[in-house]
Amino acid sequence: MGEVDPAFIQPQEHRPKPDITRAEGIPLIDLSTISSPNSTLDNDQALGVLVDEIGDACKSWGVFFRTQLLSLLHISLPMRNSPGGLISGPEYPADLREVCEEYAKEIEKLAYKLMGLIALSLGLPEDRFHGFFEEQTSFIRLNHYPPCPVPDLALGVGRHKDAFALTILAQDDVGGLEVKRKTDGEWLWVKPTPNAYIINVGDIIQVWSNDTYESVEHRAMVNSGRERFSIPYFLGPAHYTNVQPLEELVNQQNPAKYKPYNWGKFLVTRKRSNFQKLDVENIQIHHFKIPESEMAEKLD
Ligand code: OGA
Ligand code: NI
């Protein structure tokens, strides 16, 4: 395979398709009315419409765009090859640390607002999720995808679902993200939209909502011409959280579909694989799914 490490070569069924299908239908939701730092949800007249839009997007796609990029992001894009998490920012260069920390602070506010809207869309109080994030495991990753000599055989990030609650992804204009359409399993290319984040529902929301919303499967393609940068922010609850369907959303007719699982343990197990191709399946929320037969017994 010449200069390409065979570890990067995907099995046939996971390789990108030569002809790209664009994800035309991903909803573009304008959050400008609630994105100013001091805005509250209560006085927003358009709130009902927004909540419906978000609920529909979470249900049908598990992913939506949010317009208006934080201006900080433009400062942060000179950043180069700096992988690493951001509970506190990278040590060098000092400017980068500052920009990352400021970015994290702002994006966190946005994440809370989105969680508030998602709570409302599920018929819950706006602050229903906030307690989970008083201590948190959220982090930012700086993804750098160098040009790839064999883009049709490899992927930048293999298919996966984000295990956290919510992902807010900023990307440059190169593009490469693909999402799997829920209706037919087709992989669709997400065209980079200027001034918009891509928000996707993660596994934890899927469990909390007892499958009302489903996390979206996605992957990232590479290309032979241009390097690409993307910056996902993952919102995660405290490590000691036992993730389980919210009690308000389960009842006799709609029993809990998942057993509780400890988020910290889940995360540690997941991190060990670090997106490598695995021979065995990595830990997944469906491992905690309660079989239908057991749910039926409980009803009897
Ligand atoms: C991720 C991810 C996609 C991208 O980091 O979890 O899915 O477009 N990234 O970089
Ligand atoms: Ni992801």
Coordinates of C-alpha atoms and ligand atoms in Angstrom, one line a residue:
M1 CA 0.0 0.0 0.0
G2 CA 3.1 2.3 -0.4
E3 CA 3.1 5.1 2.1
V4 CA -0.2 4.3 3.6
D5 CA -0.3 2.4 6.8
P6 CA -2.7 -0.5 6.3
A7 CA -4.3 0.4 9.7
F8 CA -6.0 3.2 7.9
I9 CA -7.6 1.1 5.1
Q10 CA -11.2 0.6 5.8
P11 CA -13.0 -2.7 4.9
Q12 CA -15.0 -2.5 1.7
E13 CA -18.3 -1.9 3.3
H14 CA -17.1 1.2 5.3
R15 CA -15.3 3.0 2.5
P16 CA -16.7 6.3 1.3
K17 CA -18.8 6.1 -1.9
P18 CA -17.3 7.6 -5.0
D19 CA -20.4 9.6 -5.8
I20 CA -21.5 12.0 -3.0
T21 CA -25.1 12.3 -1.9
R22 CA -25.7 15.6 -0.2
A23 CA -27.6 15.9 2.9
E24 CA -30.0 18.5 1.6
G25 CA -32.7 18.1 4.3
I26 CA -30.7 18.9 7.5
P27 CA -32.7 21.6 9.2
L28 CA -31.0 25.0 9.4
I29 CA -32.3 26.6 12.7
D30 CA -31.7 30.3 13.4
L31 CA -30.9 30.7 17.1
S32 CA -29.9 34.3 16.9
T33 CA -32.8 35.4 19.1
I34 CA -31.6 33.4 22.0
S35 CA -27.9 33.5 21.4
S36 CA -27.0 36.9 22.9
P37 CA -25.3 36.3 26.3
N38 CA -28.1 37.8 28.4
S39 CA -31.2 36.5 26.6
T40 CA -33.5 34.2 28.5
L41 CA -35.8 31.7 26.9
D42 CA -38.9 33.0 28.8
N43 CA -39.3 36.3 27.0
D44 CA -38.8 34.9 23.5
Q45 CA -42.0 35.1 21.6
A46 CA -40.7 32.7 18.9
L47 CA -39.9 30.2 21.5
G48 CA -42.7 27.8 20.7
V49 CA -41.7 27.7 17.1
L50 CA -38.1 27.2 17.9
V51 CA -38.8 24.4 20.3
D52 CA -40.9 22.6 17.7
E53 CA -38.2 23.0 15.1
I54 CA -35.6 21.5 17.4
G55 CA -37.9 18.7 18.5
D56 CA -38.6 17.8 14.8
A57 CA -34.9 18.0 13.9
C58 CA -33.8 15.8 16.8
K59 CA -36.5 13.3 15.9
S60 CA -36.1 13.0 12.2
W61 CA -32.3 13.7 11.8
G62 CA -30.6 13.7 15.2
V63 CA -28.6 16.6 13.7
F64 CA -29.2 20.2 12.8
F65 CA -27.4 23.4 11.9
R66 CA -27.3 26.3 14.1
T67 CA -26.6 29.6 12.5
Q68 CA -24.2 32.3 13.7
L69 CA -20.8 31.1 14.6
L70 CA -19.2 32.6 17.7
S71 CA -16.8 35.2 16.5
L72 CA -14.1 33.7 18.7
L73 CA -13.9 30.8 16.4
H74 CA -12.4 33.0 13.7
I75 CA -9.6 33.9 16.0
S76 CA -9.0 30.3 16.9
L77 CA -8.7 28.9 13.3
P78 CA -4.9 29.8 13.0
M79 CA -4.5 27.1 15.4
R80 CA -2.5 24.2 14.0
N81 CA -2.0 20.5 14.9
S82 CA -2.9 20.8 18.5
P83 CA -4.8 17.7 19.4
G84 CA -5.8 17.4 23.0
G85 CA -8.7 18.0 25.3
L86 CA -9.7 21.1 27.0
I87 CA -10.6 21.0 30.6
S88 CA -7.9 23.5 30.9
G89 CA -6.5 24.6 27.6
P90 CA -3.3 23.5 26.0
E91 CA -0.2 24.9 27.6
Y92 CA 1.5 26.1 24.5
P93 CA 1.3 28.5 22.9
A94 CA -0.2 30.7 25.6
D95 CA -2.4 32.6 23.1
L96 CA -4.0 29.3 22.0
R97 CA -4.7 28.4 25.6
E98 CA -6.5 31.7 26.2
V99 CA -8.5 31.5 23.0
C100 CA -9.5 27.9 23.7
E101 CA -10.6 28.7 27.2
E102 CA -12.6 31.6 26.1
Y103 CA -14.2 29.6 23.3
A104 CA -15.1 26.8 25.8
K105 CA -16.8 29.3 28.1
E106 CA -19.0 30.7 25.3
I107 CA -19.8 27.4 23.7
E108 CA -20.8 26.0 27.1
K109 CA -23.5 28.8 27.3
L110 CA -24.8 27.8 23.9
A111 CA -24.8 24.2 24.9
Y112 CA -26.9 24.9 28.0
K113 CA -29.4 26.9 25.9
L114 CA -29.7 24.1 23.5
M115 CA -30.3 21.6 26.3
G116 CA -33.0 24.0 27.6
L117 CA -34.7 24.0 24.2
I118 CA -34.4 20.2 24.0
A119 CA -35.9 19.8 27.5
L120 CA -38.8 22.0 26.5
S121 CA -39.3 20.0 23.3
L122 CA -39.6 16.9 25.4
G123 CA -42.3 18.6 27.6
L124 CA -39.8 19.1 30.5
P125 CA -38.9 22.2 32.4
E126 CA -36.2 24.2 30.6
D127 CA -33.7 23.6 33.4
R128 CA -34.3 19.9 33.7
F129 CA -30.9 18.9 32.5
H130 CA -28.8 21.5 34.2
G131 CA -28.2 19.6 37.4
F132 CA -26.3 16.9 35.4
F133 CA -23.7 19.4 34.3
E134 CA -22.8 21.2 37.5
E135 CA -19.7 19.1 37.4
Q136 CA -19.0 17.8 33.9
T137 CA -16.8 15.9 31.6
S138 CA -17.2 18.2 28.6
F139 CA -14.3 18.7 26.3
I140 CA -13.2 20.2 23.1
R141 CA -11.2 18.4 20.5
L142 CA -9.2 20.0 17.7
N143 CA -9.3 17.7 14.8
H144 CA -6.8 18.0 12.0
Y145 CA -7.2 15.8 8.9
P146 CA -4.1 16.0 6.6
P147 CA -4.6 15.4 2.9
C148 CA -4.7 11.6 2.3
P149 CA -3.1 9.8 -0.7
V150 CA -5.9 7.2 -0.8
P151 CA -9.1 9.0 0.3
D152 CA -11.3 6.4 -1.3
L153 CA -10.0 3.7 0.9
A154 CA -9.7 5.5 4.2
L155 CA -11.7 7.6 6.6
G156 CA -10.6 10.5 8.8
V157 CA -12.9 9.2 11.6
G158 CA -14.7 5.9 11.2
R159 CA -18.4 5.6 11.7
H160 CA -19.6 6.2 15.3
K161 CA -22.1 7.9 17.4
D162 CA -21.0 10.5 19.9
A163 CA -21.4 9.1 23.4
F164 CA -21.9 12.4 25.1
A165 CA -25.1 14.4 25.5
L166 CA -24.7 16.9 22.7
T167 CA -22.0 17.8 20.1
I168 CA -21.5 21.2 18.7
L169 CA -19.2 21.0 15.7
A170 CA -17.4 23.9 14.0
Q171 CA -15.7 23.1 10.8
D172 CA -13.9 24.9 8.0
D173 CA -15.0 25.1 4.4
V174 CA -13.4 21.9 3.2
G175 CA -16.1 19.5 4.4
G176 CA -15.9 15.8 4.9
L177 CA -18.5 15.0 7.6
E178 CA -21.1 12.5 6.6
V179 CA -24.2 11.5 8.5
K180 CA -26.3 8.4 8.2
R181 CA -29.8 9.2 7.2
K182 CA -32.3 7.5 9.6
T183 CA -34.9 6.7 7.1
D184 CA -32.8 4.5 4.7
G185 CA -29.3 4.2 6.2
E186 CA -27.8 6.3 3.3
W187 CA -24.5 8.1 4.1
L188 CA -24.9 11.8 3.2
W189 CA -22.3 14.5 2.9
V190 CA -22.9 17.5 5.1
K191 CA -22.1 20.6 3.0
P192 CA -20.1 23.1 5.2
T193 CA -22.5 26.0 5.8
P194 CA -20.9 29.3 6.5
N195 CA -21.5 30.7 9.9
A196 CA -23.2 27.6 11.2
Y197 CA -22.5 24.9 13.7
I198 CA -23.5 21.4 13.3
I199 CA -25.3 20.2 16.4
N200 CA -25.9 16.5 16.9
V201 CA -27.8 14.6 19.5
G202 CA -25.5 12.2 21.4
D203 CA -26.2 8.8 23.0
I204 CA -27.0 10.3 26.5
I205 CA -29.9 12.3 25.1
Q206 CA -31.1 9.2 23.4
V207 CA -31.1 7.3 26.8
W208 CA -32.5 10.3 28.8
S209 CA -35.3 10.7 26.2
N210 CA -36.0 6.9 26.2
D211 CA -35.4 6.8 22.4
T212 CA -37.7 9.7 21.6
Y213 CA -34.5 11.2 20.1
E214 CA -31.8 9.1 18.6
S215 CA -28.1 9.9 18.3
V216 CA -26.9 10.2 14.8
E217 CA -24.3 7.9 13.3
H218 CA -21.6 9.9 11.5
R219 CA -18.0 9.7 10.1
A220 CA -15.5 12.0 8.4
M221 CA -14.1 11.6 4.9
V222 CA -10.6 12.8 3.9
N223 CA -9.5 14.1 0.6
S224 CA -6.2 14.2 -1.4
G225 CA -6.1 18.0 -1.9
R226 CA -6.7 19.9 1.2
E227 CA -6.2 19.5 4.9
R228 CA -9.2 20.0 7.1
F229 CA -9.9 21.3 10.6
S230 CA -12.9 20.7 12.7
I231 CA -13.6 21.6 16.3
P232 CA -16.2 19.5 18.2
Y233 CA -17.4 20.4 21.7
F234 CA -18.9 17.5 23.6
L235 CA -21.2 18.3 26.4
G236 CA -21.0 15.5 29.1
P237 CA -22.5 15.2 32.6
A238 CA -20.5 14.5 35.8
H239 CA -18.6 11.2 35.7
Y240 CA -20.7 9.8 38.6
T241 CA -24.0 10.2 36.7
N242 CA -26.0 7.1 36.3
V243 CA -27.5 7.6 32.8
Q244 CA -31.0 6.3 32.5
P245 CA -34.4 7.3 30.9
L246 CA -35.8 10.3 32.8
E247 CA -38.6 9.2 35.1
E248 CA -41.0 11.8 33.7
L249 CA -40.7 10.2 30.3
V250 CA -41.4 6.6 31.3
N251 CA -44.7 5.0 32.4
Q252 CA -46.5 1.7 32.1
Q253 CA -47.2 2.2 28.4
N254 CA -43.7 3.4 27.7
P255 CA -41.4 1.6 30.1
A256 CA -37.7 2.4 30.4
K257 CA -35.8 1.0 27.5
Y258 CA -32.4 1.1 29.2
K259 CA -30.8 -0.1 32.4
P260 CA -28.8 2.6 34.2
Y261 CA -25.1 2.8 33.3
N262 CA -22.4 4.8 35.0
W263 CA -21.1 7.5 32.7
G264 CA -17.6 7.6 34.0
K265 CA -17.1 3.9 33.5
F266 CA -18.6 4.0 30.1
L267 CA -16.4 6.9 29.1
V268 CA -13.2 5.2 30.3
T269 CA -14.1 2.0 28.4
R270 CA -14.9 4.0 25.2
K271 CA -11.7 6.1 25.4
R272 CA -9.5 3.0 25.3
S273 CA -10.3 2.4 21.7
N274 CA -9.8 6.0 20.5
F275 CA -11.6 5.5 17.1
Q276 CA -9.3 2.7 16.0
K277 CA -10.8 -0.1 13.9
L278 CA -11.7 -2.7 16.4
D279 CA -12.3 -6.4 16.0
V280 CA -14.9 -6.4 18.7
E281 CA -17.5 -3.8 19.1
N282 CA -16.7 -0.9 21.4
I283 CA -19.0 -0.3 24.4
Q284 CA -22.4 1.1 23.1
I285 CA -25.6 2.2 24.7
H286 CA -27.5 -0.7 23.2
H287 CA -25.5 -3.0 25.5
F288 CA -27.7 -1.5 28.2
K289 CA -31.0 -1.9 26.4
I290 CA -33.7 -3.9 28.2
P291 CA -34.9 -6.7 26.0
E292 CA -38.5 -6.2 24.8
S293 CA -39.4 -9.5 26.4
E294 CA -38.4 -8.2 29.9
M295 CA -40.3 -5.0 29.3
A296 CA -43.4 -7.0 28.5
E297 CA -43.0 -9.0 31.7
K298 CA -42.9 -5.9 33.8
L299 CA -46.1 -4.8 32.3
D300 CA -47.9 -8.0 33.2
Ligands
OGA1 C1 -15.8 13.6 16.2 C2 -16.4 13.7 14.8 C3 -16.4 14.8 12.7 C4 -15.7 15.8 11.9 O1 -14.8 14.2 16.5 O2 -16.5 12.9 17.0 O3 -17.3 13.0 14.6 O4 -16.3 16.3 10.9 N1 -15.8 14.6 14.0 O5 -14.6 16.2 12.3
NI2 NI -18.3 12.3 16.3

